[in-house]
CSV table of C-alpha atoms and ligand atoms in Angstrom, one decimal:
chain,number,residue,atom,x,y,z
A,249,UNK,CA,136.9,40.6,168.0
A,250,UNK,CA,133.6,41.6,166.5
A,251,UNK,CA,135.3,43.2,163.5
A,252,UNK,CA,137.5,40.2,163.1
A,253,UNK,CA,134.4,38.0,162.8
A,254,UNK,CA,132.7,40.4,160.4
A,255,UNK,CA,135.8,40.7,158.2
A,256,UNK,CA,136.3,36.9,158.1
A,257,UNK,CA,132.7,36.6,156.8
A,258,UNK,CA,133.2,39.5,154.4
A,259,UNK,CA,136.2,37.7,152.9
A,260,UNK,CA,134.0,34.5,152.6
A,261,UNK,CA,131.4,36.3,150.5
A,262,UNK,CA,132.7,34.8,147.3
A,263,UNK,CA,131.9,31.3,148.6
A,264,UNK,CA,128.3,32.0,149.4
A,265,UNK,CA,126.8,30.9,146.1
A,266,UNK,CA,128.7,27.6,146.2
A,267,UNK,CA,127.7,26.9,149.8
A,268,UNK,CA,124.0,27.6,149.1
A,269,UNK,CA,124.1,25.3,146.1
A,270,UNK,CA,125.7,22.5,148.1
A,271,UNK,CA,123.3,23.0,151.1
A,272,UNK,CA,120.3,22.9,148.9
A,273,UNK,CA,121.6,19.8,147.2
A,274,UNK,CA,122.3,18.0,150.5
A,275,UNK,CA,118.9,18.9,151.9
A,276,UNK,CA,117.1,17.5,148.9
A,277,UNK,CA,119.1,14.3,149.0
A,278,UNK,CA,118.7,13.9,152.7
A,279,UNK,CA,115.0,14.5,152.7
A,280,UNK,CA,114.7,11.8,150.0
A,281,UNK,CA,116.8,9.3,151.8
A,282,UNK,CA,115.5,9.8,155.4
A,283,UNK,CA,112.0,10.9,154.5
A,284,UNK,CA,112.0,13.8,157.0
A,285,UNK,CA,108.9,15.0,158.7
A,286,UNK,CA,108.6,18.8,159.0
A,287,UNK,CA,110.2,19.2,162.4
A,288,UNK,CA,113.1,17.0,161.4
A,289,UNK,CA,113.5,19.0,158.3
A,290,UNK,CA,113.7,22.3,160.3
A,291,UNK,CA,116.3,20.7,162.6
A,292,UNK,CA,118.3,19.5,159.6
A,293,UNK,CA,118.1,23.0,157.9
A,294,UNK,CA,119.3,24.7,161.1
A,295,UNK,CA,122.1,22.2,161.6
A,296,UNK,CA,123.3,22.5,158.1
A,297,UNK,CA,123.1,26.3,158.2
A,298,UNK,CA,125.2,26.4,161.3
A,299,UNK,CA,127.7,24.1,159.7
A,300,UNK,CA,127.7,26.5,156.6
A,301,UNK,CA,128.4,29.4,158.9
A,302,UNK,CA,131.4,27.6,160.4
A,303,UNK,CA,132.7,26.7,157.0
A,304,UNK,CA,132.3,30.2,155.7
A,305,UNK,CA,134.0,31.6,158.8
A,306,UNK,CA,137.1,29.3,158.3
A,307,UNK,CA,137.3,29.9,154.6
A,308,UNK,CA,137.0,33.6,155.1
A,309,UNK,CA,139.7,33.5,157.7
A,310,UNK,CA,142.0,31.6,155.5
A,311,UNK,CA,141.4,33.8,152.5
A,312,UNK,CA,141.9,36.9,154.6
A,313,UNK,CA,145.2,35.7,155.9
A,314,UNK,CA,146.5,34.7,152.5
A,315,UNK,CA,145.5,38.0,150.9
A,316,UNK,CA,146.9,39.8,154.0
A,317,UNK,CA,150.3,38.2,153.2
A,318,UNK,CA,150.1,39.2,149.5
A,319,UNK,CA,149.1,42.8,150.5
A,320,UNK,CA,152.0,42.9,153.0
A,321,UNK,CA,154.5,41.8,150.4
A,322,UNK,CA,153.2,44.3,147.8
A,323,UNK,CA,153.3,47.0,150.3
A,324,UNK,CA,156.9,46.2,151.3
A,325,UNK,CA,157.9,46.2,147.6
A,326,UNK,CA,156.2,49.6,147.1
A,327,UNK,CA,158.1,51.0,150.0
A,328,UNK,CA,161.4,49.5,148.9
A,329,UNK,CA,161.8,47.3,152.0
A,330,UNK,CA,163.4,44.4,150.3
A,331,UNK,CA,167.0,44.4,149.4
A,332,UNK,CA,166.9,41.2,147.5
A,333,UNK,CA,164.3,38.8,146.1
A,334,UNK,CA,165.3,36.2,148.7
A,335,UNK,CA,163.8,38.3,151.4
A,336,UNK,CA,160.3,37.8,149.9
A,337,UNK,CA,158.7,35.0,151.9
A,338,UNK,CA,155.0,34.0,151.6
A,339,UNK,CA,154.9,30.5,153.1
A,340,UNK,CA,154.4,27.1,151.6
A,341,UNK,CA,150.8,27.5,150.5
A,342,UNK,CA,151.6,30.5,148.4
A,343,UNK,CA,154.9,29.4,147.0
A,344,UNK,CA,153.8,29.6,143.4
A,345,UNK,CA,152.7,33.1,143.9
A,346,UNK,CA,155.9,33.8,145.8
A,347,UNK,CA,158.0,32.7,142.8
A,348,UNK,CA,155.9,35.0,140.5
A,349,UNK,CA,156.3,37.9,142.8
A,350,UNK,CA,160.0,37.3,143.1
A,351,UNK,CA,160.5,37.3,139.4
A,352,UNK,CA,158.4,40.4,139.0
A,353,UNK,CA,160.6,42.0,141.7
A,354,UNK,CA,163.8,41.1,139.9
A,355,UNK,CA,162.4,42.2,136.5
A,356,UNK,CA,161.5,45.6,138.0
A,357,UNK,CA,164.9,45.9,139.6
A,358,UNK,CA,166.8,45.2,136.4
A,359,UNK,CA,164.5,47.6,134.4
A,360,UNK,CA,165.2,50.3,136.8
A,361,UNK,CA,168.9,49.7,136.8
A,362,UNK,CA,168.8,49.7,133.0
A,363,UNK,CA,166.9,53.0,133.0
A,364,UNK,CA,169.4,54.5,135.4
A,365,UNK,CA,172.3,53.5,133.3
A,366,UNK,CA,170.6,55.0,130.2
A,367,UNK,CA,170.1,58.2,132.1
A,368,UNK,CA,173.7,58.2,133.1
A,369,UNK,CA,174.8,57.7,129.5
A,370,UNK,CA,172.6,60.5,128.4
A,371,UNK,CA,174.1,62.9,131.0
A,372,UNK,CA,177.6,61.8,130.2
A,373,UNK,CA,176.9,62.3,126.5
A,374,UNK,CA,175.5,65.8,127.0
A,375,UNK,CA,178.5,66.7,129.1
A,376,UNK,CA,180.8,65.5,126.3
A,377,UNK,CA,178.9,67.3,123.6
A,378,UNK,CA,179.0,70.6,125.5
A,379,UNK,CA,182.7,70.1,126.1
A,380,UNK,CA,183.4,69.3,122.4
A,381,UNK,CA,181.3,72.3,121.3
A,382,UNK,CA,183.0,74.6,123.7
A,383,UNK,CA,186.5,73.9,122.4
A,384,UNK,CA,186.2,75.2,118.9
A,385,UNK,CA,183.8,78.0,119.9
A,386,UNK,CA,186.3,79.3,122.4
A,387,UNK,CA,189.1,79.1,119.9
A,388,UNK,CA,187.1,81.0,117.2
A,389,UNK,CA,186.1,83.6,119.8
A,390,UNK,CA,189.8,84.0,120.8
A,391,UNK,CA,191.0,84.6,117.2
A,392,UNK,CA,188.2,87.0,116.5
A,393,UNK,CA,188.8,89.0,119.7
A,394,UNK,CA,192.5,89.2,119.0
A,395,UNK,CA,191.8,90.4,115.4
A,396,UNK,CA,189.4,93.0,116.7
A,397,UNK,CA,191.9,94.1,119.3
A,398,UNK,CA,194.3,95.1,116.6
A,399,UNK,CA,195.8,92.0,115.0
A,400,UNK,CA,193.5,92.7,112.0
A,401,UNK,CA,196.1,95.3,110.8
A,402,UNK,CA,199.1,93.1,111.5
A,403,UNK,CA,199.9,91.6,108.1
A,404,UNK,CA,202.1,88.9,109.7
A,405,UNK,CA,199.3,87.2,111.7
A,406,UNK,CA,195.9,88.3,110.4
A,407,UNK,CA,195.6,85.7,107.7
A,408,UNK,CA,196.9,83.0,109.9
A,409,UNK,CA,194.4,83.8,112.6
A,410,UNK,CA,191.5,83.8,110.1
A,411,UNK,CA,192.7,80.5,108.7
A,412,UNK,CA,192.8,79.0,112.2
A,413,UNK,CA,189.3,80.3,113.1
A,414,UNK,CA,188.1,78.9,109.8
A,415,UNK,CA,189.6,75.5,110.6
A,416,UNK,CA,187.7,75.5,113.9
A,417,UNK,CA,184.4,76.2,112.1
A,418,UNK,CA,185.2,73.2,109.9
A,419,UNK,CA,185.7,71.1,113.1
A,420,UNK,CA,182.4,72.4,114.4
A,421,UNK,CA,180.7,71.4,111.2
A,422,UNK,CA,182.2,67.9,111.4
A,423,UNK,CA,181.0,67.6,114.9
A,424,UNK,CA,177.5,68.6,114.1
A,425,UNK,CA,177.3,66.2,111.2
A,426,UNK,CA,178.5,63.4,113.3
A,427,UNK,CA,176.1,64.3,116.1
A,428,UNK,CA,173.2,64.3,113.6
A,429,UNK,CA,174.2,60.8,112.5
A,430,UNK,CA,174.5,59.6,116.1
A,431,UNK,CA,171.1,61.0,117.0
A,432,UNK,CA,169.6,59.4,113.9
A,433,UNK,CA,171.2,56.1,114.8
A,434,UNK,CA,169.9,56.3,118.4
A,435,UNK,CA,166.4,57.2,117.5
A,436,UNK,CA,166.3,54.4,114.8
A,437,UNK,CA,165.8,56.9,112.1
A,438,UNK,CA,168.8,56.0,110.0
A,439,UNK,CA,167.2,54.7,106.9
A,440,UNK,CA,169.2,52.1,105.0
A,441,UNK,CA,168.7,51.2,101.4
A,442,UNK,CA,170.4,47.9,100.4
A,443,UNK,CA,171.4,47.1,96.9
A,444,UNK,CA,174.0,45.1,94.9
A,445,UNK,CA,176.8,47.2,93.7
A,446,UNK,CA,180.3,46.8,92.1
A,447,UNK,CA,182.6,47.1,95.1
A,448,UNK,CA,185.7,47.5,93.0
A,449,UNK,CA,184.5,50.7,91.3
A,450,UNK,CA,183.0,51.9,94.6
A,451,UNK,CA,186.3,51.6,96.5
A,452,UNK,CA,188.4,53.0,93.6
A,453,UNK,CA,186.3,56.1,93.5
A,454,UNK,CA,186.5,56.8,97.2
A,455,UNK,CA,190.3,56.2,97.2
A,456,UNK,CA,190.6,58.7,94.3
A,457,UNK,CA,188.7,61.3,96.4
A,458,UNK,CA,190.9,60.7,99.4
A,459,UNK,CA,194.3,60.5,97.6
A,460,UNK,CA,195.1,64.2,98.0
A,461,UNK,CA,195.0,63.9,101.8
A,462,UNK,CA,197.4,61.0,101.7
A,463,UNK,CA,199.7,62.8,99.3
A,464,UNK,CA,199.8,65.9,101.5
A,465,UNK,CA,201.1,63.7,104.3
A,466,UNK,CA,203.5,61.8,102.0
A,467,UNK,CA,201.7,58.5,102.6
A,468,UNK,CA,201.2,55.9,99.9
A,469,UNK,CA,197.5,55.0,99.4
A,470,UNK,CA,197.1,51.7,97.7
A,471,UNK,CA,194.1,49.9,96.4
A,472,UNK,CA,194.0,46.1,96.4
A,473,UNK,CA,191.3,44.2,94.6
A,474,UNK,CA,191.5,41.1,92.3
A,475,UNK,CA,188.0,40.7,91.1
A,476,UNK,CA,186.9,43.7,89.1
A,477,UNK,CA,183.3,42.6,88.8
A,478,UNK,CA,182.6,41.5,92.4
A,479,UNK,CA,179.1,42.6,93.4
A,480,UNK,CA,178.4,43.0,97.1
A,481,UNK,CA,175.2,43.9,98.9
A,482,UNK,CA,174.8,47.0,101.1
A,483,UNK,CA,173.9,50.6,101.4
A,484,UNK,CA,176.4,52.5,99.2
A,485,UNK,CA,176.0,55.9,100.8
A,486,UNK,CA,176.5,54.6,104.3
A,487,UNK,CA,179.3,52.3,103.3
A,488,UNK,CA,181.0,55.3,101.7
A,489,UNK,CA,180.9,56.9,105.1
A,490,UNK,CA,182.5,53.8,106.7
A,491,UNK,CA,185.3,53.5,104.1
A,492,UNK,CA,186.0,57.2,104.2
A,493,UNK,CA,186.2,57.3,108.0
A,494,UNK,CA,188.4,54.2,108.2
A,495,UNK,CA,190.7,55.4,105.5
A,496,UNK,CA,191.0,59.0,106.9
A,497,UNK,CA,191.7,57.5,110.3
A,498,UNK,CA,194.4,55.3,108.8
A,499,UNK,CA,196.0,58.4,107.1
A,500,UNK,CA,195.6,60.5,110.2
A,501,UNK,CA,197.2,58.1,112.5
A,502,UNK,CA,200.1,57.1,110.3
A,503,UNK,CA,203.2,59.2,110.2
A,504,UNK,CA,205.2,57.3,107.6
A,505,UNK,CA,204.5,54.4,105.3
A,506,UNK,CA,201.4,53.3,103.6
A,507,UNK,CA,197.7,52.8,103.8
A,508,UNK,CA,196.0,49.9,101.9
A,509,UNK,CA,192.3,49.6,101.2
A,510,UNK,CA,191.0,46.6,99.5
A,511,UNK,CA,188.5,43.8,99.1
A,512,UNK,CA,189.0,40.0,99.1
A,513,UNK,CA,186.6,37.6,97.6
A,514,UNK,CA,185.9,35.0,100.3
A,515,UNK,CA,183.3,32.3,99.5
A,516,UNK,CA,179.9,33.9,99.8
A,517,UNK,CA,181.3,37.0,101.4
A,518,UNK,CA,183.5,39.9,100.5
A,519,UNK,CA,186.0,41.1,103.1
A,520,UNK,CA,186.7,44.8,103.0
A,521,UNK,CA,189.8,46.0,104.8
A,522,UNK,CA,191.7,49.2,105.6
A,523,UNK,CA,195.3,48.7,106.9
A,524,UNK,CA,198.0,51.1,107.8
A,525,UNK,CA,201.6,51.2,109.0
A,526,UNK,CA,200.7,53.8,111.6
A,527,UNK,CA,201.0,54.4,115.3
A,528,UNK,CA,198.8,51.4,116.1
A,529,UNK,CA,196.5,51.0,119.0
A,530,UNK,CA,197.4,49.4,122.4
A,531,UNK,CA,195.4,46.5,123.7
A,532,UNK,CA,193.7,48.5,126.4
A,533,UNK,CA,192.5,51.1,123.9
A,534,UNK,CA,191.3,48.7,121.2
A,535,UNK,CA,188.2,47.8,123.2
A,536,UNK,CA,187.3,51.4,123.7
A,537,UNK,CA,187.9,53.2,120.4
A,538,UNK,CA,184.3,52.4,119.3
A,539,UNK,CA,182.9,54.3,122.2
A,540,UNK,CA,181.5,57.7,121.5
A,541,UNK,CA,184.1,60.5,122.0
A,542,UNK,CA,186.8,58.0,123.0
A,543,UNK,CA,190.2,59.0,121.5
A,544,UNK,CA,193.5,57.7,122.5
A,545,UNK,CA,195.1,61.1,122.2
A,546,UNK,CA,192.4,63.8,122.5
A,547,UNK,CA,194.5,66.7,121.5
A,548,UNK,CA,196.0,65.1,118.5
A,549,UNK,CA,192.6,64.0,117.3
A,550,UNK,CA,191.0,67.4,117.8
A,551,UNK,CA,193.9,69.2,116.1
A,552,UNK,CA,193.4,67.1,112.9
A,553,UNK,CA,189.7,67.7,112.9
A,554,UNK,CA,188.6,64.4,114.6
A,555,UNK,CA,185.3,64.3,116.6
A,556,UNK,CA,185.8,60.9,118.3
A,557,UNK,CA,182.4,59.9,116.9
A,558,UNK,CA,183.7,58.4,113.6
A,559,UNK,CA,184.2,54.8,114.8
A,560,UNK,CA,181.0,54.8,116.8
A,561,UNK,CA,179.1,55.6,113.6
A,562,UNK,CA,181.2,53.1,111.6
A,563,UNK,CA,180.4,50.3,114.0
A,564,UNK,CA,176.7,51.0,113.8
A,565,UNK,CA,176.6,51.0,110.1
A,566,UNK,CA,178.6,47.8,109.7
A,567,UNK,CA,176.3,46.1,112.2
A,568,UNK,CA,173.3,47.3,110.3
A,569,UNK,CA,174.8,45.3,107.5
A,570,UNK,CA,174.7,42.1,109.6
A,571,UNK,CA,178.5,42.2,110.0
A,572,UNK,CA,180.9,43.1,112.7
A,573,UNK,CA,183.9,45.4,112.6
A,574,UNK,CA,187.2,43.7,113.4
A,575,UNK,CA,190.4,45.4,114.5
A,576,UNK,CA,193.9,43.9,114.8
A,577,UNK,CA,196.7,46.2,115.7
A,578,UNK,CA,200.2,46.2,116.9
A,579,UNK,CA,201.2,49.2,118.9
A,580,UNK,CA,203.8,51.2,117.0
A,581,UNK,CA,203.5,49.1,113.9
A,582,UNK,CA,200.0,49.6,112.4
A,583,UNK,CA,196.4,48.5,112.4
A,584,UNK,CA,193.9,46.7,110.3
A,585,UNK,CA,190.1,47.3,110.3
A,586,UNK,CA,187.9,44.9,108.4
A,587,UNK,CA,184.3,43.6,108.0
A,588,UNK,CA,182.3,41.4,105.7
A,589,UNK,CA,179.6,42.1,103.2
A,590,UNK,CA,177.2,39.6,101.7
A,591,UNK,CA,177.5,38.6,98.0
B,689,ADP,N1,194.0,53.5,112.1
B,689,ADP,C1,194.2,53.9,113.4
B,689,ADP,N2,195.4,53.9,113.9
B,689,ADP,C2,195.6,54.2,115.2
B,689,ADP,N3,194.6,54.7,116.0
B,689,ADP,C3,193.4,54.8,115.5
B,689,ADP,C4,193.1,54.4,114.1
B,689,ADP,N4,191.8,54.6,113.9
B,689,ADP,C5,191.3,55.1,115.1
B,689,ADP,N5,192.2,55.2,116.0
B,689,ADP,C6,192.0,55.7,117.4
B,689,ADP,O1,190.6,55.6,117.7
B,689,ADP,C7,190.1,56.9,118.1
B,689,ADP,C8,188.7,57.0,117.7
B,689,ADP,O2,188.5,57.1,116.3
B,689,ADP,P1,187.3,57.9,115.7
B,689,ADP,O3,186.1,57.4,116.4
B,689,ADP,O4,187.4,57.8,114.2
B,689,ADP,O5,187.6,59.4,116.2
B,689,ADP,P2,188.5,60.5,115.7
B,689,ADP,O6,187.6,61.6,115.3
B,689,ADP,O7,189.4,60.9,116.8
B,689,ADP,O8,189.3,60.0,114.5
B,689,ADP,C9,191.0,57.9,117.5
B,689,ADP,O9,191.1,59.1,118.2
B,689,ADP,C10,192.4,57.2,117.5
B,689,ADP,O10,192.9,57.3,118.8
B,690,MG,MG1,187.9,59.3,112.7
């Protein structure tokens, strides 16, 4: 009881200057109006002081109870007692504060959920990376051990084994390069340098570099472009990575037929496309092929040196150009990947 009284007054401390000011003002006004003699003045002072004490007591009590509610809610948030924001109740007088605390609660919730998701992505990514690294390393180890165990002197297999081990080191190198790109993208360190360049010459040169791969697979690689002087805006080095990736994919995932790479002049944009008459991508896979490490057929992709990171990198670079990569595909008939660049 005593401590209650003391605490209520303690909470009222902040009102004391205001009460003193009002009291002094009232006394001065009253003594002017009523022309108090000294004993009347003492009585008036005592009465007003008693009234002040009562006011301070009630103000303190009120403030203490409000702050008590706030403290209680904060405490419950800290100890995770609320399952949803609706459970936070602070009464009518504090409803503005209640709304604020509710939105703070929801913001914290969604921040934490976001962080948890990121953490989960990271763990998943690390798991994938380790798995992808293990595959070629195990294979290389296997070939080397077999060679050391005697196959080295077996003319019918030694060269083949070395060749296979070498292929796996190439895969490993591709994987590391793609991982470096992905980590640069994630950390925002991928520097872009945008310039105007002749898209016709640019595509022609890339296609000439890739042609041997297509010929090896007996696939026609065609270049389609009508405007020889079309200038587009972008980062040539990064776009080369995009076109190379898309064209190599088109060749890799096509068994017979042709691959067409080209540019179409469309108003104030240039549309760049890579299409093939290949195996196509089913509806359910289309939405996932841009995910890191996602491949429709893991073994086939790995066998031909794929990392599953190509399209994730392509997507990022195209988006850094303010565009979006579009895919249309018919399962078993072929696919088209396209995006726009500004003129
Ligand atoms: N032109 C295409 N035709 C059919 N499937 C494709 C094509 N391009 C990509 N894909 C599918 O998307 C997957 C992801 O592509 P990408 O990220 O480049 O990885 P990968 O290293 O396997 O080529 C491929 O494994 C393949 O299943
Ligand atoms: Mg690829």
